[in-house]
Coordinates of C-alpha atoms in Angstrom, one line a residue:
X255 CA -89.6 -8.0 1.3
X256 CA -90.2 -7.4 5.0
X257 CA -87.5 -5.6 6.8
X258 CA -87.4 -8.3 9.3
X259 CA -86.7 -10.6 6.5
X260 CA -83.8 -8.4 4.9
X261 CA -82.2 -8.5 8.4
X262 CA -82.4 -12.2 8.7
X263 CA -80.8 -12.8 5.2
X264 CA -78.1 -9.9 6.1
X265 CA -77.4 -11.6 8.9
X266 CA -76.7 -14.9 7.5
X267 CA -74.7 -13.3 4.2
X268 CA -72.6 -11.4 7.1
X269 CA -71.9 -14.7 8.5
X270 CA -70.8 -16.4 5.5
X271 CA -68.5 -13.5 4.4
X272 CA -70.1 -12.8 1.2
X273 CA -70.7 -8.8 1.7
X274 CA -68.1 -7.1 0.5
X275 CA -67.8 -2.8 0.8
X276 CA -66.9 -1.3 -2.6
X277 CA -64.6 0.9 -1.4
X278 CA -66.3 4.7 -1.6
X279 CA -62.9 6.3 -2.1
X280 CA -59.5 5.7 -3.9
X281 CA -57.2 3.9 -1.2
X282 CA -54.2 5.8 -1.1
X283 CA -52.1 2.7 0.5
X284 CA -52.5 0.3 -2.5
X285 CA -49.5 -0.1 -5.2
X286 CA -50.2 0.7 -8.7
X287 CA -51.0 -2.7 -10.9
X288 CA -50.5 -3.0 -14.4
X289 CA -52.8 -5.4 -16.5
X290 CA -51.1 -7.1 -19.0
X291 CA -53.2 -9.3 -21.9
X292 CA -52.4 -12.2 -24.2
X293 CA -52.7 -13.0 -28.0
X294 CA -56.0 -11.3 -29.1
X295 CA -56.8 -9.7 -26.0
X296 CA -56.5 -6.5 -27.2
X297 CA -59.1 -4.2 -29.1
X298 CA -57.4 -3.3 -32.5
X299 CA -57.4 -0.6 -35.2
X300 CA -56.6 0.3 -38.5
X301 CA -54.8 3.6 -39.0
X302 CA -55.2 4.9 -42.9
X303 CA -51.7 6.3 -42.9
X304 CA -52.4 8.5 -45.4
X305 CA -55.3 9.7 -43.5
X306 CA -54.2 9.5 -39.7
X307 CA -57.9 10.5 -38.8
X308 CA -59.5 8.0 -40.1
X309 CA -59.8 4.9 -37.6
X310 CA -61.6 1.8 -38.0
X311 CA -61.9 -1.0 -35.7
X312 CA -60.5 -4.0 -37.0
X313 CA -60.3 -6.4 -33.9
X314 CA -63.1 -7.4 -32.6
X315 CA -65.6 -6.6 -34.4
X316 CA -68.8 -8.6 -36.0
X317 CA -70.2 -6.4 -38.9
X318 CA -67.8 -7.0 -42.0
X319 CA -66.0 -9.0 -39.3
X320 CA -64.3 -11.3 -42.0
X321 CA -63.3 -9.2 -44.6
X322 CA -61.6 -6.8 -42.5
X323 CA -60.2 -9.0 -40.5
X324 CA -58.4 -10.3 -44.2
X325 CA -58.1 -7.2 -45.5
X326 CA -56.4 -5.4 -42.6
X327 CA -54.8 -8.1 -40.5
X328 CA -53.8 -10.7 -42.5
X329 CA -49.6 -10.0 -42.2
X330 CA -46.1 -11.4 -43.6
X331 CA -43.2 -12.1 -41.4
X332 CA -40.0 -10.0 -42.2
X333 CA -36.9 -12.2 -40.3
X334 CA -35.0 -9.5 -40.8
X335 CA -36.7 -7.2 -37.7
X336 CA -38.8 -9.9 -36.5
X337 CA -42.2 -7.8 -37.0
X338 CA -45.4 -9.2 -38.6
X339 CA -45.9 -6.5 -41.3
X340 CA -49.8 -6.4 -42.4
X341 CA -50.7 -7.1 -46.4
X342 CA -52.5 -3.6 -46.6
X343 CA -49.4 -1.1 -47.3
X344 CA -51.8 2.1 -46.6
X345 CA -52.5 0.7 -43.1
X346 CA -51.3 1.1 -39.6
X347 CA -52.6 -1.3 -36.5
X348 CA -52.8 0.6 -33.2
X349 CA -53.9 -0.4 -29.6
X350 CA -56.2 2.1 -28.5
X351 CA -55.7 4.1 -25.1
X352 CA -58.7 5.1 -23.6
X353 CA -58.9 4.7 -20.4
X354 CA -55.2 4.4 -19.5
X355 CA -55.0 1.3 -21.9
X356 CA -57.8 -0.6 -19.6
X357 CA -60.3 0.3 -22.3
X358 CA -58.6 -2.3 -25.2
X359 CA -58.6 -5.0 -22.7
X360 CA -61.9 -4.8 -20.7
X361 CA -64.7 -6.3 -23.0
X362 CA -63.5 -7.9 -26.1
X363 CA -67.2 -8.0 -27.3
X364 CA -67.7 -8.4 -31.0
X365 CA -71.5 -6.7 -31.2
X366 CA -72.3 -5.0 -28.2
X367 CA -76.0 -5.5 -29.1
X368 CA -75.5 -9.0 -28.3
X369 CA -73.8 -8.6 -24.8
X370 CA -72.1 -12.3 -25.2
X371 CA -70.2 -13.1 -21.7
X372 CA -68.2 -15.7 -22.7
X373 CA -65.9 -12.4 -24.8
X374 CA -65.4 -10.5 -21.3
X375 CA -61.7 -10.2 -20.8
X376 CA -60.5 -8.2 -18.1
X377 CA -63.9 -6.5 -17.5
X378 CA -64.7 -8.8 -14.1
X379 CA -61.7 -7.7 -13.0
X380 CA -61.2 -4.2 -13.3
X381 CA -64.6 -3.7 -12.0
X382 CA -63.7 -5.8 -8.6
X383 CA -60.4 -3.8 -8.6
X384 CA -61.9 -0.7 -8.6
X385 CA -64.3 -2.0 -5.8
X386 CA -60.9 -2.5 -3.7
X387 CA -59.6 0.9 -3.9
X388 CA -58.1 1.5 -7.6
X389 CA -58.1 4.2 -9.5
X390 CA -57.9 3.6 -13.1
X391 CA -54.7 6.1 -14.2
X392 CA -53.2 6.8 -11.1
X393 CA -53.3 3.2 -9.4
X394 CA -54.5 1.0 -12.8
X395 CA -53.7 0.8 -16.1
X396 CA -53.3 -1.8 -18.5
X397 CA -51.0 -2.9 -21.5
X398 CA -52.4 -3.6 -24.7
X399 CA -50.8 -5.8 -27.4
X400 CA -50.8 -6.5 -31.5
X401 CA -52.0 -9.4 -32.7
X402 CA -49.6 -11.0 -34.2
X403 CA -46.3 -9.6 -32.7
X404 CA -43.3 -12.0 -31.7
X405 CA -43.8 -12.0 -27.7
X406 CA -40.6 -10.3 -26.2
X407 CA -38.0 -10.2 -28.2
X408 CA -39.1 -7.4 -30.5
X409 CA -37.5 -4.3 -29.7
X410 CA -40.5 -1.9 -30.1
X411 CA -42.8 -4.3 -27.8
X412 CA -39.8 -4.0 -25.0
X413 CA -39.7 -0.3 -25.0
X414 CA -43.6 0.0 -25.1
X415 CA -43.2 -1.8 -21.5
X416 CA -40.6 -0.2 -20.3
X417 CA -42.1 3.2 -21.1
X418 CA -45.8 1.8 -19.5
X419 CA -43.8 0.9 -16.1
X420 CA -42.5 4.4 -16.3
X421 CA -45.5 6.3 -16.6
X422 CA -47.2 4.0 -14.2
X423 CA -44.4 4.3 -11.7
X424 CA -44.9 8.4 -12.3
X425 CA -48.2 8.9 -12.0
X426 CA -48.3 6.8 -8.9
X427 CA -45.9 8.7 -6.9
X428 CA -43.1 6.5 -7.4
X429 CA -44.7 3.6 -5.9
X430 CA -43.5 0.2 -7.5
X431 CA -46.4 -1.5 -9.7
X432 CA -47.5 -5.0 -9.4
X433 CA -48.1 -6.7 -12.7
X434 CA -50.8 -9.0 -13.5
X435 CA -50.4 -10.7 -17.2
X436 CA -52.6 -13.5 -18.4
X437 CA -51.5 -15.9 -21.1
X438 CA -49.2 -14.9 -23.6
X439 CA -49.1 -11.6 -21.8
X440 CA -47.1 -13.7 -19.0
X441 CA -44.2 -14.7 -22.0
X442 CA -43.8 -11.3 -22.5
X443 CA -43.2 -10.2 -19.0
X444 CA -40.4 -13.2 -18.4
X445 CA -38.8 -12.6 -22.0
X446 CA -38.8 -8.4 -20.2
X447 CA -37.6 -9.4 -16.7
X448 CA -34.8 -12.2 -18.9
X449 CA -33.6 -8.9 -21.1
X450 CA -33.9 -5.7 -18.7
X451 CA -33.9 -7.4 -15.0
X452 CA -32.6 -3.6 -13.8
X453 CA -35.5 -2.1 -15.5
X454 CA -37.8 -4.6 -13.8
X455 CA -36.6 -4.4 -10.6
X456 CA -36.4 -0.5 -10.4
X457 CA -39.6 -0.4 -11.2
X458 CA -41.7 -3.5 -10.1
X459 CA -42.8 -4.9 -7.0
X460 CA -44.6 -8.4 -7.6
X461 CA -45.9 -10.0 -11.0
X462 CA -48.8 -12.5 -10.7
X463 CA -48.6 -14.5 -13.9
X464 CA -52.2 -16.3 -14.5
X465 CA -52.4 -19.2 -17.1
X466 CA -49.1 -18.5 -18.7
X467 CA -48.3 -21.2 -21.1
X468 CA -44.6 -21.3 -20.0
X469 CA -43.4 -24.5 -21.4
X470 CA -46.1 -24.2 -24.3
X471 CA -49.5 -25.1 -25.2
X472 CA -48.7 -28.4 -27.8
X473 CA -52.5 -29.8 -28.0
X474 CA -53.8 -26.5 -29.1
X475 CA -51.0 -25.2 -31.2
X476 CA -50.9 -28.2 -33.3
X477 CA -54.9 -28.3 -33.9
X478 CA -54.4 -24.1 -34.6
X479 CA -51.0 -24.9 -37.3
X480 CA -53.5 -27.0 -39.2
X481 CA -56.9 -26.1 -38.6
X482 CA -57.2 -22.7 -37.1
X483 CA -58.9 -21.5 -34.1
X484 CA -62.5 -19.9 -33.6
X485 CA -62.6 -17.0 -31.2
X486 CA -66.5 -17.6 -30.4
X487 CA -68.8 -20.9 -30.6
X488 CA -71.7 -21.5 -31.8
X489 CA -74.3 -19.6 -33.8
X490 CA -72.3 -15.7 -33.8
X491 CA -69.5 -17.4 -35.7
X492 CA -71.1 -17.3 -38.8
X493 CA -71.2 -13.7 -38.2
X494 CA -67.8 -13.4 -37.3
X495 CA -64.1 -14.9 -38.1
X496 CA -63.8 -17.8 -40.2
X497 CA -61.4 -20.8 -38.6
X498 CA -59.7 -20.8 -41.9
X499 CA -59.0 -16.8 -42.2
X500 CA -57.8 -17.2 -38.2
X501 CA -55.3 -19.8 -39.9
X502 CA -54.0 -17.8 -42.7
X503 CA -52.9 -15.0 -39.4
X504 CA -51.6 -17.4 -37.2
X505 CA -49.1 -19.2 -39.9
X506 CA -47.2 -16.0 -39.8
X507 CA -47.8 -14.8 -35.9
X508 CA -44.4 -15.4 -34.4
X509 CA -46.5 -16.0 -30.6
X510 CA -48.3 -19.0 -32.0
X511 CA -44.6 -20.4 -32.6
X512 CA -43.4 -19.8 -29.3
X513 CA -46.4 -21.6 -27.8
X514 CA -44.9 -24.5 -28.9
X515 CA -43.9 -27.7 -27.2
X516 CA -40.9 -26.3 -25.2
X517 CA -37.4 -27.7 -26.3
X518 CA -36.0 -30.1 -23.4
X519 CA -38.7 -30.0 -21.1
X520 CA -39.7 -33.2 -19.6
X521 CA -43.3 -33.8 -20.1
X522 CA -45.3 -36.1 -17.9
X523 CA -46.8 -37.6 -20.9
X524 CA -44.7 -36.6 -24.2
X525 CA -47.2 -34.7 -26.5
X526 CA -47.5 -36.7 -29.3
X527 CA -49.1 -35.6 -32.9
X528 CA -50.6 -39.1 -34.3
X529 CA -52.0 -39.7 -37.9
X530 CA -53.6 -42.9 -39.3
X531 CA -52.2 -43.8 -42.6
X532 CA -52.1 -46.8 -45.5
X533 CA -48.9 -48.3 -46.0
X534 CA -47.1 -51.1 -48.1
X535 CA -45.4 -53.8 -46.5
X536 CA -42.5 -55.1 -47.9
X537 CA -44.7 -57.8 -49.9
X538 CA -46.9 -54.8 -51.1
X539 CA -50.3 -55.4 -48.7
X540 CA -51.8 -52.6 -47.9
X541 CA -51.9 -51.9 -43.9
X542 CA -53.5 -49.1 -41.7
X543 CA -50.8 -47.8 -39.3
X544 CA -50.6 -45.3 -36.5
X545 CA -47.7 -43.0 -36.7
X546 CA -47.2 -40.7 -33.7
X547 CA -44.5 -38.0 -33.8
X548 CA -42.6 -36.1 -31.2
X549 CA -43.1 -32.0 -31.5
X550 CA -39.8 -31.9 -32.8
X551 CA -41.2 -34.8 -35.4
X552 CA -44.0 -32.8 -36.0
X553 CA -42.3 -29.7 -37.4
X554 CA -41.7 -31.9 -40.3
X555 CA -45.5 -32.8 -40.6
X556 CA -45.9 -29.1 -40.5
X557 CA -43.8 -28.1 -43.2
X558 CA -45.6 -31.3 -45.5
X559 CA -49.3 -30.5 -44.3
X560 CA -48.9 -26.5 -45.0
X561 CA -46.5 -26.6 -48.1
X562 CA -49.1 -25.8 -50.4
X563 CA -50.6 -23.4 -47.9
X564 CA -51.6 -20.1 -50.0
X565 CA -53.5 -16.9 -49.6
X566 CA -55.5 -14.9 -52.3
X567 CA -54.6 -11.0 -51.5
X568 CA -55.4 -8.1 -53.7
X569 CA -55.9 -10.7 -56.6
X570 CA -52.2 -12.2 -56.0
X571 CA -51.7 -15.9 -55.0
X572 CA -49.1 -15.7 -51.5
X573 CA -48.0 -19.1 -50.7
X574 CA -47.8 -19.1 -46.9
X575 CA -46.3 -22.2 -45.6
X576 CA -45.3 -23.5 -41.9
X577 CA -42.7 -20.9 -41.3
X578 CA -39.3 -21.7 -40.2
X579 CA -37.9 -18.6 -40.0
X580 CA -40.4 -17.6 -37.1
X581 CA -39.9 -21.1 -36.4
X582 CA -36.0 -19.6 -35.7
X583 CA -37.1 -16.7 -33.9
X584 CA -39.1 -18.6 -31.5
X585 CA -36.0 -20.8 -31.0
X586 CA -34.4 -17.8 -29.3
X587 CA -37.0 -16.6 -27.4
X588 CA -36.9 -19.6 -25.8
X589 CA -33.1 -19.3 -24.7
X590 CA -34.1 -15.8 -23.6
X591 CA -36.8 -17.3 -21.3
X592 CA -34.9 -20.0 -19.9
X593 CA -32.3 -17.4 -18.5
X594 CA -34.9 -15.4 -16.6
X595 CA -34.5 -15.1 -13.0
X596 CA -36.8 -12.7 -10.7
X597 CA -34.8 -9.7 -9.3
X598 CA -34.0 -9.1 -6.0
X599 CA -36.9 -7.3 -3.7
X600 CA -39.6 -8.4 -7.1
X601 CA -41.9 -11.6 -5.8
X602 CA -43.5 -13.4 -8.2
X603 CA -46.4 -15.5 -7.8
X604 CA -48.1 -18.3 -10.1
X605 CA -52.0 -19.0 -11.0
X606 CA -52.9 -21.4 -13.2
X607 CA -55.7 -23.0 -14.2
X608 CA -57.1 -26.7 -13.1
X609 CA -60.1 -28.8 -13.9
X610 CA -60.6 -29.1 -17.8
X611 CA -59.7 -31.5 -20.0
X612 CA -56.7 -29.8 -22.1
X613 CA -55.3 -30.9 -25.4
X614 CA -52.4 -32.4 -25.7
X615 CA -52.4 -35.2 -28.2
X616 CA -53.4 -34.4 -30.9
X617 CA -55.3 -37.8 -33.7
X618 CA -56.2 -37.2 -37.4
X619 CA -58.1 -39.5 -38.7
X620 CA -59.3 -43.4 -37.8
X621 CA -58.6 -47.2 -38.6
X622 CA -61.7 -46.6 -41.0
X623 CA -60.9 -43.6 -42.9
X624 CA -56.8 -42.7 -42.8
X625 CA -55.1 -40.0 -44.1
X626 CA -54.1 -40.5 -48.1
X627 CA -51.8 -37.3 -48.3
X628 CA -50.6 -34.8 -45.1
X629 CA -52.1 -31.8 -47.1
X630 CA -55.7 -33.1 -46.1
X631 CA -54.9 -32.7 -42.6
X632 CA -56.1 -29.2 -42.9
X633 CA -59.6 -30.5 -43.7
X634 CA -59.5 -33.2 -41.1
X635 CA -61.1 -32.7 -37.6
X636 CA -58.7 -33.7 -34.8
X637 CA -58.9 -35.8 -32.1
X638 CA -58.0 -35.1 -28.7
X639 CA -56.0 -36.9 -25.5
X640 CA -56.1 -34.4 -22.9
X641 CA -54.9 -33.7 -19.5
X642 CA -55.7 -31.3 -16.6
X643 CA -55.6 -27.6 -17.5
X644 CA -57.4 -24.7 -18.4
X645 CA -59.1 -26.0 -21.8
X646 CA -56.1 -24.3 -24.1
X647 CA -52.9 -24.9 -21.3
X648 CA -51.7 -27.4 -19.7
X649 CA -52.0 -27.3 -15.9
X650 CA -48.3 -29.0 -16.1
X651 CA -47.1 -26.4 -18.7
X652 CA -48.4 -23.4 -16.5
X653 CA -47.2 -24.4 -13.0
X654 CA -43.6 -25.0 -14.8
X655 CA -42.2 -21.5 -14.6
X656 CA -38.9 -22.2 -13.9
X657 CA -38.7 -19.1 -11.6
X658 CA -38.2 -18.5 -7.4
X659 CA -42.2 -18.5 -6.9
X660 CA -43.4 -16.9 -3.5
X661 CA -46.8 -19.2 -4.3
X662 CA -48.2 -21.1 -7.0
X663 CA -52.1 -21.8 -6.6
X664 CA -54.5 -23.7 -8.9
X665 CA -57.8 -22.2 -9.7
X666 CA -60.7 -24.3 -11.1
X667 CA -61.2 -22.8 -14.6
X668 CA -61.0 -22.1 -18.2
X669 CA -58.7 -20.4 -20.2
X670 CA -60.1 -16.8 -20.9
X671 CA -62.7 -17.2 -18.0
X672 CA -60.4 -17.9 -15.0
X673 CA -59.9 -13.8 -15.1
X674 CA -63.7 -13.9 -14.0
X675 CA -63.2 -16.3 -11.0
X676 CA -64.0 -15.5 -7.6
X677 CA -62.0 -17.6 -6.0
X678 CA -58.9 -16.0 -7.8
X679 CA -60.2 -12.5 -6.9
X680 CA -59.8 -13.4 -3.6
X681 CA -56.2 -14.5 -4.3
X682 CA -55.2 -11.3 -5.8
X683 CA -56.9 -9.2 -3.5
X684 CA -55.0 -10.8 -0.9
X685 CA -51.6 -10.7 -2.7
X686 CA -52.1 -7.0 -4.0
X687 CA -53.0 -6.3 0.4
X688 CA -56.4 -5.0 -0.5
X689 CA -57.9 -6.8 2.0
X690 CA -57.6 -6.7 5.9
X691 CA -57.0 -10.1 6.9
X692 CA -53.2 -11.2 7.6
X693 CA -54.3 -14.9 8.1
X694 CA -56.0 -15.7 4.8
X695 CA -53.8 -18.8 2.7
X696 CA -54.7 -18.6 -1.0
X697 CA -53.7 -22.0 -1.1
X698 CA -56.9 -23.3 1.4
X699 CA -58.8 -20.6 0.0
X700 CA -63.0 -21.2 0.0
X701 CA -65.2 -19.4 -2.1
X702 CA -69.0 -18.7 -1.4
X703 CA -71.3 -18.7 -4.5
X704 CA -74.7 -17.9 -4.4
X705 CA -77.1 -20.9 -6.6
X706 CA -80.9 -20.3 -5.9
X707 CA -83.2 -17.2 -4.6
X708 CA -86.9 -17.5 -4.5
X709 CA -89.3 -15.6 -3.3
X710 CA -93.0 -15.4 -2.8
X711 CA -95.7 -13.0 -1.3
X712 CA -99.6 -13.3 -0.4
X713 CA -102.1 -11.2 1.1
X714 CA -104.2 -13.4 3.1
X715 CA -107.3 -12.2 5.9
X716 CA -105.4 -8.7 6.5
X717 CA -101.7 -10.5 6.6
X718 CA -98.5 -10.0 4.1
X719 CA -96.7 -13.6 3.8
X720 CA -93.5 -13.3 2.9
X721 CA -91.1 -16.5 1.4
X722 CA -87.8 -16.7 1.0
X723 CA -85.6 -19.7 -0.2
X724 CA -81.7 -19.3 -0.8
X725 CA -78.6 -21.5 -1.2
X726 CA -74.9 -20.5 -1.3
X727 CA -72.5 -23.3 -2.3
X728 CA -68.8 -23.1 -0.4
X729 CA -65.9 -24.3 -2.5
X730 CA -62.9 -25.1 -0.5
X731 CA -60.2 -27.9 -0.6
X732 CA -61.3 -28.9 2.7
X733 CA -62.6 -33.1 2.7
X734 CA -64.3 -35.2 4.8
X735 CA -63.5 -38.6 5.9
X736 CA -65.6 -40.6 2.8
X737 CA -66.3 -42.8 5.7
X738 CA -68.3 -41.0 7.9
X739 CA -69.6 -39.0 5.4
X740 CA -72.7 -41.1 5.2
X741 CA -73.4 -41.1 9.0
X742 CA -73.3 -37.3 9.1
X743 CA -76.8 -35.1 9.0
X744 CA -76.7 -32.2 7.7
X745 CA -76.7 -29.1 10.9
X746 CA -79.4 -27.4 11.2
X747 CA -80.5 -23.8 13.2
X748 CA -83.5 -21.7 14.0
X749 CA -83.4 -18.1 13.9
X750 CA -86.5 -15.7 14.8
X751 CA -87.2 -12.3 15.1
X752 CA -90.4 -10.4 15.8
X753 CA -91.4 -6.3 16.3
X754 CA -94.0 -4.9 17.9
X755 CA -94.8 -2.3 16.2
X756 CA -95.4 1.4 16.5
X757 CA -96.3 4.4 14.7
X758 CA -94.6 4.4 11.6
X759 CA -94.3 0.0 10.8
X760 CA -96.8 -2.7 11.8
X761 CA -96.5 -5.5 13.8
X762 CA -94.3 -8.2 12.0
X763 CA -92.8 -11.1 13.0
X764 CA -89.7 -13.7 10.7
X765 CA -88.7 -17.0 11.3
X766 CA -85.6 -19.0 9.4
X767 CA -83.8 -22.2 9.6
X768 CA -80.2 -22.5 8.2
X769 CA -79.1 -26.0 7.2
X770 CA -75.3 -26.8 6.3
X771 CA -75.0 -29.4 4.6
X772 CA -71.8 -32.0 5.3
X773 CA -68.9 -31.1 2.7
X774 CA -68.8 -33.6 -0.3
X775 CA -65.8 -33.2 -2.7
X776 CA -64.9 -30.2 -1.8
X777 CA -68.1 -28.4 -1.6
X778 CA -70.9 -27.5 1.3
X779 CA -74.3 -26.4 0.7
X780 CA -75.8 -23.8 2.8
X781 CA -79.8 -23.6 2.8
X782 CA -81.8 -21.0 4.0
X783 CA -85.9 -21.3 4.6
X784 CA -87.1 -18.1 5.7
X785 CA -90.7 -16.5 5.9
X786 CA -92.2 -13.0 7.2
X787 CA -95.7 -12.4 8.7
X788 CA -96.4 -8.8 8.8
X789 CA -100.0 -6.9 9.4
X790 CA -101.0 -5.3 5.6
X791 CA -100.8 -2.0 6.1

């Protein structure tokens, strides 16, 4: 491209705030953060603990993805300590460190060959952060987690926290650390700050909780109890985890309980679970019926659907039925979480996720074809009523913390790839005071997204013609009056440059118009035509 060109479309990305300087050096004026995942959103491995060298990785993984996934994960629930014990005696799961812990939660990619997006995790994020001034070890770190584990009320998941805000808080100097969970990962941090507020506030300074499902995810959870969950869509999950080996884990994974419609909180709309079914009148006709049952209802339907629930292991037949003793455990989490309060000098901030149609009713069956015996429901496909969320939680569920919140701000987005967001890397970079700009509100945040490039170039009668098309979108909860949007025209400038030339460039000369476009539902398109004319050297 001409250099006159590259000037013109600097100029214009200057002006719309889109360059932003990696920072070339570690800023010494930024508080540590620790990153803190959900269920799944670590990298696991098997330990042969009769072998301590040998490692395998068991989570996530594509090649033998199902049988190890069976063979090494599958787990039973002991009441008695609350931990999800795995089938395979000879076998230890472990989080792997690397990296500080950032390494278990950065790319959750089962076959790197395949490079599939959609499994980033963190990775968007810890590269931005490091962009901003972090340091992974001294300044970052992050908190990996076992599948399966109750959230915060197991003793050994408590201490590994308390020992990660430790070393955090160490190695930074004894700067106080600002948390950022995601999910699941947000449960944990309340049930902490509920159990050890002194801990918390000795050693933290704000926790940003994004898409925490604090009152529960019912939609989901129901649909996972009796049908299971895929991890990936499409084509690579017939290379990977079967739904039904995902259900046999989650019956006995004490977080999938605590995701659970929360006791006494008033819902909007009361998630309902509904079934068609035949019944007898009293005269003995035959009628197709609607039943709908409220989540407490539905524990019942649970324990019907899933009582003939079993597991082949090792050539043994494990029944493995909707568990009430996790069902128990959950209970108390609960109380735990409703009795958290933020410490004094500890700000806590709230992002969750808008936009997407989110389960929360959840329909087996039809008028046509109704459900003969609750068993079947784990061969049924469900039926959805949703409402605004994140795709797995509701918007309503997320937003209800229960806490003192400094902010709560929605962000357009789903579940897993709201942590890739640049509108929400805006918002944490403002909260964590990497940026320079003390009159930013990530409330009326905008966000500028690049949509189209093109360029051409031709050599005609001793000339170089250069073209250049590009179109940014701006996203911002700005709105014009509907009724003079149609009398508006879109705003339109000229810019032109030209150069003389000397002894080292030719002669060259670039023209450009910018056209803004007049906002319409909350977004504004920027155009910009551009062409060079330079003498071929």
């Amino acid at each position: 491209m001409a250099m006159l060109l590259e000037d013109i479309v600097r100029s214009v990305e200057l002006w719309l705030h889109m360059i932003r300087k990696p920072q070339p050096y570690v800023d010494p004026n930024l508080d540590p953060v620790l990153l803190v995942p959900g269920i799944a959103g670590s990298i696991l491995k098997a330990v042969d603990t009769e072998n301590g060298s040998k490692e395998e990785r068991v989570w996530v993984r594509i090649l033998a993805a199902d049988y190890t996934f069976r063979t090494k994960l599958w787990s039973r629930f002991d009441p008695q300590t609350g931990r999800s014990v795995t089938l395979d005696s000879k076998t230890n799961i472990v989080v792997p460190e690397d990296r500080y812990g950032l390494h278990a939660i950065d790319v959750l990619d089962p076959d790197m060959v395949l490079g599939r997006d959609c499994v980033y995790y963190f990775h968007d994020m810890i590269v931005e952060m490091i962009k901003w001034g972090f340091q992974e070890g001294k300044l970052f770190s992050g908190l990996g987690m076992i599948f399966g584990k109750a959230t915060g009320m197991l003793p050994e998941t408590l201490e590994r926290l308390a020992k990660k805000l430790e070393s955090v808080y160490e190695a930074s100097g004894g700067k106080k650390i600002n948390i950022i969970s995601h999910s699941m990962g947000g449960l944990l941090v309340k049930c902490f700050m509920s159990l050890h507020s002194d801990i918390f506030e000795k050693y933290v300074k704000n926790w940003i909780a994004i898409a925490a499902p604090f009152r529960g995810a019912p939609g989901y959870i129901t649909s996972a109890f009796l049908n299971g969950m895929s991890f990936v869509e499409g084509w690579e999950q017939n290379f990977f985890i079967s739904k039904w080996s995902m259900h046999q884990l989650l019956i006995e994974c004490p977080s999938i309980y605590e995701m659970m419609a929360c006791p006494n909180f008033r819902w909007q709309h009361l998630p309902v679970l509904e079934i068609w079914r035949e019944k007898l009148d009293s005269d003995g006709n035959s009628q197709i019926i609607l039943e709908s049952y409220s989540p407490e209802e539905s524990i019942q339907i649970f324990k019907d659907a899933l009582s003939s629930n079993t597991v082949i292991y090792d050539g043994e037949d494990i029944p493995l039925p909707f568990n009430l003793d996790i069902l128990k455990w959950a209970d108390e989490t609960h109380k735990v979480l409703s009795r958290a309060k933020v410490p004094p000098g500890v700000k806590f901030y709230n992002i969750y996720g808008t936009n997407l149609e989110t389960p929360h009713t959840v329909c087996y069956g039809s008028a046509e074809v109704p459900v003969n015996d609750l068993p079947e429901l784990r061969f049924c496909e469900p039926k959805y009523i949703s409402v605004d969320g994140d795709g797995t939680v509701p918007a309503e569920s997320a937003k209800a913390d229960g806490l003192d919140a400094e902010a709560r701000v929605g962000v357009p987005g789903e579940h897993r790839g709201i942590l890739s967001d640049h509108h929400l890397f805006r918002v944490l970079k403002h909260w964590l005071k990497a940026d320079s700009d003390p009159f930013y509100n990530p409330i009326n945040d905008y966000v500028i997204l690049p949509t189209a490039f093109e360029m051409e170039r031709h050599k005609e009668n001793g000339l170089q013609f250069t073209s250049l098309k590009e179109e940014w979108e701006i996203i911002s909860e700005e709105q014009d009056d509907r009724d003079n949007m149609v009398n508006r025209n879109p705003f339109t400038r000229s810019i032109c440059v030209s150069h003389a030339g000397d002894d080292q460039c030719s002669p060259a000369e670039a023209c450009a118009t910018v056209t803004m476009h007049p906002h319409n539902e909350g977004k504004q398109l920027v155009e910009l035509n551009a062409v060079s004319v330079s003498v071929d050297a």
